[in-house]
Coordinates of C-alpha atoms in Angstrom, one line a residue:
M1232 CA -4.8 94.0 -22.8
T1233 CA -7.1 91.1 -22.1
V1234 CA -5.5 88.2 -20.3
H1235 CA -7.2 84.8 -20.8
A1236 CA -7.0 82.2 -18.2
P1237 CA -5.2 79.0 -19.4
A1238 CA -7.5 76.2 -20.3
P1239 CA -7.8 73.6 -17.6
A1240 CA -5.5 70.6 -18.1
A1241 CA -7.0 67.4 -19.4
P1242 CA -7.7 64.9 -16.7
V1243 CA -5.6 61.8 -16.4
T1244 CA -7.9 59.0 -17.4
L1245 CA -5.5 56.1 -17.6
A1246 CA -3.5 54.8 -14.6
E1247 CA -0.4 52.7 -15.1
I1248 CA 0.3 50.5 -12.2
D1249 CA 3.5 48.3 -12.1
V1250 CA 3.8 45.7 -9.3
P1251 CA 7.4 45.3 -8.1
D1252 CA 8.9 41.8 -8.6
H1253 CA 9.2 41.1 -4.8
V1254 CA 5.5 42.0 -4.3
R1255 CA 4.5 39.8 -7.2
D1256 CA 6.5 36.9 -5.8
T1257 CA 5.0 37.3 -2.3
L1258 CA 1.5 37.4 -3.7
A1259 CA 2.2 34.3 -5.8
A1260 CA 3.6 32.4 -2.9
H1261 CA 0.4 32.9 -0.9
L1262 CA -2.2 32.6 -3.8
V1263 CA -0.8 29.3 -5.2
K1264 CA -1.7 27.6 -1.9
E1265 CA -5.3 28.8 -1.9
P1266 CA -8.2 26.5 -3.0
G1267 CA -10.7 27.4 -5.6
P1268 CA -12.8 30.4 -4.4
C1269 CA -16.2 28.9 -5.2
R1270 CA -16.2 26.5 -2.2
D1271 CA -16.8 29.4 0.2
I1272 CA -16.6 32.8 -1.6
D1273 CA -16.9 34.9 1.5
W1274 CA -14.1 33.0 3.2
A1275 CA -12.0 33.3 0.0
M1276 CA -12.6 37.1 -0.3
T1277 CA -11.4 37.5 3.3
R1278 CA -8.3 35.5 2.6
Y1279 CA -7.6 37.6 -0.5
L1280 CA -8.0 40.8 1.5
Q1281 CA -5.4 39.5 4.0
I1282 CA -3.0 38.6 1.2
F1283 CA -3.3 41.8 -0.8
A1284 CA -3.1 43.9 2.4
R1285 CA 0.5 42.9 2.6
M1286 CA 1.4 45.1 -0.4
P1287 CA 3.3 48.3 0.3
T1288 CA 1.1 51.1 1.6
E1289 CA 1.6 53.4 -1.4
L1290 CA 0.7 50.6 -3.9
L1291 CA -2.3 49.4 -1.9
Q1292 CA -3.5 53.0 -1.7
R1293 CA -3.4 53.4 -5.5
F1294 CA -5.8 50.5 -5.9
L1295 CA -8.1 51.7 -3.1
D1296 CA -8.1 55.3 -4.4
F1297 CA -9.1 54.0 -7.9
G1298 CA -12.3 52.8 -6.5
R1299 CA -12.9 55.5 -3.9
H1300 CA -12.9 58.9 -5.7
P1301 CA -14.9 60.4 -8.6
D1302 CA -11.9 62.3 -10.0
T1303 CA -9.6 59.3 -10.4
P1304 CA -8.7 57.7 -13.8
G1305 CA -11.5 55.6 -15.4
V1306 CA -9.2 52.7 -16.4
G1307 CA -6.1 51.2 -14.7
H1308 CA -3.6 49.0 -16.5
V1309 CA -1.9 46.8 -13.9
R1310 CA 1.3 44.9 -14.9
N1311 CA 3.5 42.2 -13.4
L1312 CA 0.9 40.3 -11.5
P1313 CA 1.3 36.6 -10.5
V1314 CA 0.3 33.8 -12.9
D1315 CA -0.5 30.2 -12.5
P1316 CA 2.6 27.9 -12.7
R1317 CA 0.8 25.8 -15.4
L1318 CA -2.1 26.8 -17.5
P1319 CA -4.4 24.2 -19.2
G1320 CA -5.9 24.7 -22.6
T1321 CA -8.3 27.6 -23.2
P1322 CA -11.9 26.5 -22.7
R1323 CA -13.9 26.4 -25.9
D1324 CA -17.4 26.7 -24.5
G1325 CA -17.1 29.8 -22.3
R1326 CA -17.3 27.8 -19.1
P1327 CA -14.7 27.4 -16.4
S1328 CA -11.9 25.0 -17.1
S1329 CA -12.1 21.7 -15.1
E1330 CA -8.3 21.2 -15.6
K1331 CA -6.9 24.1 -13.6
A1332 CA -4.8 22.7 -10.8
T1333 CA -4.1 26.1 -9.1
F1334 CA -6.2 29.2 -8.7
V1335 CA -3.6 32.0 -8.8
A1336 CA -5.5 33.8 -11.6
E1337 CA -8.8 33.7 -9.7
G1338 CA -7.0 35.0 -6.6
V1339 CA -5.5 37.9 -8.5
L1340 CA -8.9 38.7 -10.1
L1341 CA -10.9 38.5 -6.9
G1342 CA -8.2 40.1 -4.8
L1343 CA -8.1 43.2 -7.0
S1344 CA -11.9 43.2 -7.1
G1345 CA -12.1 43.2 -3.3
L1346 CA -10.0 46.4 -3.2
L1347 CA -12.6 48.1 -5.4
G1348 CA -15.8 46.8 -3.9
E1349 CA -17.7 43.5 -3.8
P1350 CA -17.8 41.0 -6.7
V1351 CA -21.4 40.2 -7.7
G1352 CA -23.0 37.7 -10.1
F1353 CA -26.1 38.0 -12.2
A1354 CA -28.3 35.0 -13.0
T1355 CA -28.5 35.9 -16.7
E1356 CA -24.7 36.4 -17.2
K1357 CA -22.5 33.3 -17.1
S1358 CA -25.1 31.4 -15.0
G1359 CA -24.5 33.7 -12.1
Q1360 CA -20.8 32.9 -11.7
L1361 CA -18.6 35.4 -10.0
V1362 CA -15.6 34.6 -12.2
H1363 CA -16.3 34.9 -15.9
D1364 CA -14.1 33.1 -18.4
V1365 CA -14.0 35.4 -21.4
V1366 CA -13.0 33.2 -24.4
P1367 CA -13.9 33.0 -28.0
V1368 CA -16.8 30.6 -28.7
A1369 CA -17.4 29.4 -32.3
S1370 CA -21.2 29.9 -32.1
G1371 CA -20.8 33.5 -31.0
A1372 CA -17.9 34.5 -33.2
R1373 CA -19.8 37.4 -34.9
T1374 CA -21.9 38.5 -31.9
Q1375 CA -21.6 41.7 -29.8
T1376 CA -20.8 39.6 -26.7
N1377 CA -17.8 38.4 -24.8
Q1378 CA -17.9 35.2 -27.0
G1379 CA -17.1 37.2 -30.1
S1380 CA -13.8 37.4 -32.0
A1381 CA -14.5 38.0 -35.7
V1382 CA -16.1 41.5 -35.3
F1383 CA -15.2 44.7 -33.5
L1384 CA -17.0 44.8 -30.2
N1385 CA -18.5 48.3 -30.1
F1386 CA -17.9 50.7 -27.3
H1387 CA -20.2 49.9 -24.5
N1388 CA -20.5 49.4 -20.8
D1389 CA -21.8 46.3 -19.1
I1390 CA -25.5 46.8 -18.3
V1391 CA -28.1 44.6 -16.6
H1392 CA -31.7 44.2 -17.7
D1393 CA -34.0 45.5 -15.1
P1394 CA -37.9 45.4 -15.2
S1395 CA -37.9 49.0 -14.2
G1396 CA -36.9 50.0 -17.7
R1397 CA -33.5 51.4 -16.5
Y1398 CA -30.6 49.2 -17.3
D1399 CA -28.0 51.3 -15.5
L1400 CA -29.4 50.9 -12.0
A1401 CA -28.1 47.4 -11.3
S1402 CA -25.1 47.5 -13.6
P1403 CA -21.6 46.9 -12.2
D1404 CA -19.6 49.9 -10.9
F1405 CA -16.4 48.3 -12.1
L1406 CA -15.1 45.4 -14.2
V1407 CA -11.8 43.7 -13.6
L1408 CA -10.3 42.0 -16.7
S1409 CA -7.3 39.7 -16.1
C1410 CA -5.3 38.0 -18.9
L1411 CA -4.4 34.4 -18.6
R1412 CA -3.4 33.9 -22.2
A1413 CA -3.1 36.3 -25.1
D1414 CA -4.3 35.5 -28.6
P1415 CA -1.4 33.8 -30.5
E1416 CA -1.0 36.7 -33.0
G1417 CA -1.0 39.2 -30.1
V1418 CA -3.4 41.6 -31.9
A1419 CA -6.6 41.5 -29.7
G1420 CA -6.8 44.9 -28.2
T1421 CA -9.0 46.3 -25.4
Y1422 CA -10.1 50.0 -25.7
Y1423 CA -11.4 52.4 -23.1
A1424 CA -12.9 55.8 -23.8
D1425 CA -13.4 57.9 -20.7
A1426 CA -16.5 60.1 -20.6
R1427 CA -14.4 63.1 -19.7
D1428 CA -12.3 62.7 -22.8
I1429 CA -15.4 62.1 -24.9
C1430 CA -17.1 65.2 -23.7
R1431 CA -14.0 67.4 -24.3
A1432 CA -14.0 66.2 -27.9
L1433 CA -17.6 66.6 -28.8
D1434 CA -19.4 69.8 -29.9
E1435 CA -22.1 71.4 -27.7
T1436 CA -25.0 70.4 -30.0
T1437 CA -24.0 66.7 -30.0
L1438 CA -23.5 66.8 -26.2
R1439 CA -26.9 68.3 -25.7
T1440 CA -28.5 65.6 -27.7
L1441 CA -26.6 62.8 -25.9
R1442 CA -27.8 64.3 -22.6
S1443 CA -31.4 64.1 -23.7
P1444 CA -33.7 61.0 -23.2
L1445 CA -33.6 60.1 -26.9
F1446 CA -32.1 56.6 -26.7
R1447 CA -33.3 53.1 -25.8
M1448 CA -30.8 50.4 -24.8
N1449 CA -31.2 46.8 -25.9
A1450 CA -30.8 44.3 -23.1
P1451 CA -27.5 42.4 -22.9
G1452 CA -27.0 39.6 -25.5
S1453 CA -27.1 36.9 -22.8
Y1454 CA -30.5 38.1 -21.6
V1455 CA -31.8 38.3 -25.1
R1456 CA -30.5 34.9 -26.0
D1457 CA -31.4 33.0 -22.9
V1458 CA -34.5 34.7 -21.6
A1459 CA -36.1 36.7 -24.4
H1460 CA -35.5 34.0 -27.1
G1461 CA -33.8 36.5 -29.5
A1462 CA -36.3 39.3 -29.2
E1463 CA -35.2 42.9 -28.5
V1464 CA -35.9 44.0 -24.9
L1465 CA -35.5 47.8 -24.9
S1466 CA -35.1 50.1 -22.0
D1467 CA -37.1 53.3 -21.4
P1468 CA -35.9 56.3 -23.3
V1469 CA -32.7 57.5 -21.5
P1470 CA -29.8 59.9 -22.1
M1471 CA -26.4 58.4 -23.0
I1472 CA -24.5 61.0 -21.0
S1473 CA -25.5 62.3 -17.6
G1474 CA -24.1 63.9 -14.5
P1475 CA -22.0 67.1 -13.9
E1476 CA -19.5 68.3 -16.5
S1477 CA -16.5 67.5 -14.2
C1478 CA -17.7 63.9 -13.6
P1479 CA -20.0 62.7 -16.4
E1480 CA -21.4 59.2 -16.7
V1481 CA -21.9 57.5 -20.1
S1482 CA -24.1 54.6 -21.0
A1483 CA -24.2 52.4 -24.2
A1484 CA -25.4 48.9 -24.7
A1485 CA -23.2 46.5 -26.6
N1486 CA -26.2 44.7 -28.0
G1487 CA -27.6 47.8 -29.6
V1488 CA -28.7 51.4 -28.9
R1489 CA -31.9 52.6 -30.6
P1490 CA -32.0 56.4 -31.3
L1491 CA -35.5 57.9 -31.4
D1492 CA -34.9 60.4 -34.2
D1493 CA -32.4 61.4 -36.8
E1494 CA -30.7 63.9 -34.6
A1495 CA -30.1 61.2 -32.0
R1496 CA -28.9 58.8 -34.6
S1497 CA -26.3 61.3 -35.8
A1498 CA -25.2 62.0 -32.2
L1499 CA -24.8 58.3 -31.6
D1500 CA -22.6 57.9 -34.7
R1501 CA -20.5 60.8 -33.6
L1502 CA -20.2 59.3 -30.1
Q1503 CA -18.8 56.0 -31.4
A1504 CA -16.4 57.8 -33.8
T1505 CA -15.2 60.0 -30.9
C1506 CA -14.7 57.0 -28.7
R1507 CA -12.3 55.5 -31.3
A1508 CA -10.4 58.8 -31.5
V1509 CA -9.9 59.3 -27.7
A1510 CA -9.7 55.7 -26.5
H1511 CA -6.8 54.2 -24.6
H1512 CA -5.6 51.0 -26.3
V1513 CA -4.2 48.1 -24.3
L1514 CA -2.8 44.8 -25.5
L1515 CA -3.3 42.6 -22.5
R1516 CA -0.7 40.0 -21.8
P1517 CA -0.5 37.3 -19.1
G1518 CA 0.1 38.8 -15.7
Q1519 CA -1.7 42.0 -16.6
A1520 CA -5.2 43.3 -15.7
L1521 CA -7.5 46.2 -16.5
L1522 CA -9.5 47.9 -13.8
I1523 CA -12.4 49.4 -15.6
N1524 CA -14.8 52.0 -14.2
N1525 CA -18.0 50.9 -15.8
R1526 CA -19.7 54.3 -15.3
K1527 CA -16.9 56.7 -16.2
G1528 CA -16.3 55.3 -19.6
L1529 CA -17.0 52.8 -22.4
H1530 CA -14.8 49.8 -23.5
A1531 CA -14.5 47.9 -26.7
R1532 CA -12.5 45.0 -28.2
S1533 CA -10.8 44.7 -31.6
P1534 CA -11.4 41.6 -33.8
F1535 CA -8.9 38.8 -33.7
T1536 CA -8.6 35.3 -35.2
A1537 CA -9.9 32.4 -33.0
H1538 CA -8.6 28.9 -33.6
Y1539 CA -10.6 26.9 -31.0
D1540 CA -7.5 24.7 -30.4
G1541 CA -6.8 25.4 -26.7
R1542 CA -4.4 28.3 -27.4
D1543 CA -6.9 31.1 -27.9
R1544 CA -7.2 34.3 -25.9
W1545 CA -8.3 33.7 -22.3
L1546 CA -9.4 36.5 -20.0
Q1547 CA -11.2 36.3 -16.7
R1548 CA -13.7 39.0 -15.6
T1549 CA -15.5 40.1 -12.5
Y1550 CA -18.4 42.5 -12.0
V1551 CA -17.9 44.7 -8.9
R1552 CA -20.4 46.8 -7.0
R1553 CA -19.5 49.4 -4.4
N1554 CA -23.0 49.0 -2.8
Q1555 CA -25.2 45.9 -2.9
W1556 CA -27.9 47.6 -0.8
D1557 CA -29.4 49.4 -3.8
I1558 CA -30.0 46.1 -5.6
R1559 CA -31.1 44.1 -2.7
H1560 CA -34.6 43.7 -4.3
R1561 CA -32.8 41.6 -7.0
A1562 CA -31.1 39.2 -4.6
V1563 CA -31.6 35.5 -5.2
P1564 CA -32.9 33.9 -2.0
G1565 CA -30.2 31.9 -0.2
T1566 CA -27.3 33.8 -1.8
R1567 CA -25.4 36.9 -0.9
R1568 CA -23.8 37.9 -4.2
L1569 CA -26.2 36.6 -6.9
H1570 CA -28.8 38.8 -8.5

């Protein structure tokens, strides 16, 4: 009689992290006293590290391990975080609000980011700001960017244009998304499809194609809009999936992937369909955040109705790198975190 070994268990690709009430309240009591982080970002990051290090060891380790290890989940849903005592209207132009009286949300965002790595800014994304206000903007409602609302934002990871032709080299290792205000209807969803779940669901032929350099990525929408004046700026031919079977990496540009032949085009279609089938779906609410590994998976956003009346959905985002040394050639002189 032939005995077959059981199939390996599917990896856990979503971490659910609940912050106890007393920890939330302690964090809030410290963060509400902190000034805006932009005055001295390195001093602010040091303060946030001191504040978040007061969490119970087991909880602190969960955050640290999320950023440390290749085999950890690709997305973490954190609940019961501190919020600002009063929130002004949602900005309508994608820029920071000048009416925020406290900076609890920024402290939460940057404090979590500091447990994963170092927040960085890119000159072609939100003018190099470290804290990105992700809000619907009327002029970008139908774009594949963070300003959009009226269309499904396709599965992608956040990439960075690089003159080398490789757009994954300087890209963030992590994103942190924190919710200040949900959309009034409560339907705007964030999706995350982990590369491990994607690869388990795809057939071998499609995987082989996706692992071949048969795709060119368009540069991010902000770069195309602000630098390239609307023209496509395509990467060198690259694979969409790479790395070992146990820890694959996946890459896809929100602003467009150009397959080089019909087989690649079919594989790209199957990839997007598979992402929808295997994705984790989260409806972010105030006091919640997503920790997103930008290399282990792809994220997306559902359409929602924007009203541009100060009550729209308002997230804040950071880009986080584990290592800035590898992108030191991109550093802006006189700064430490801008590239």
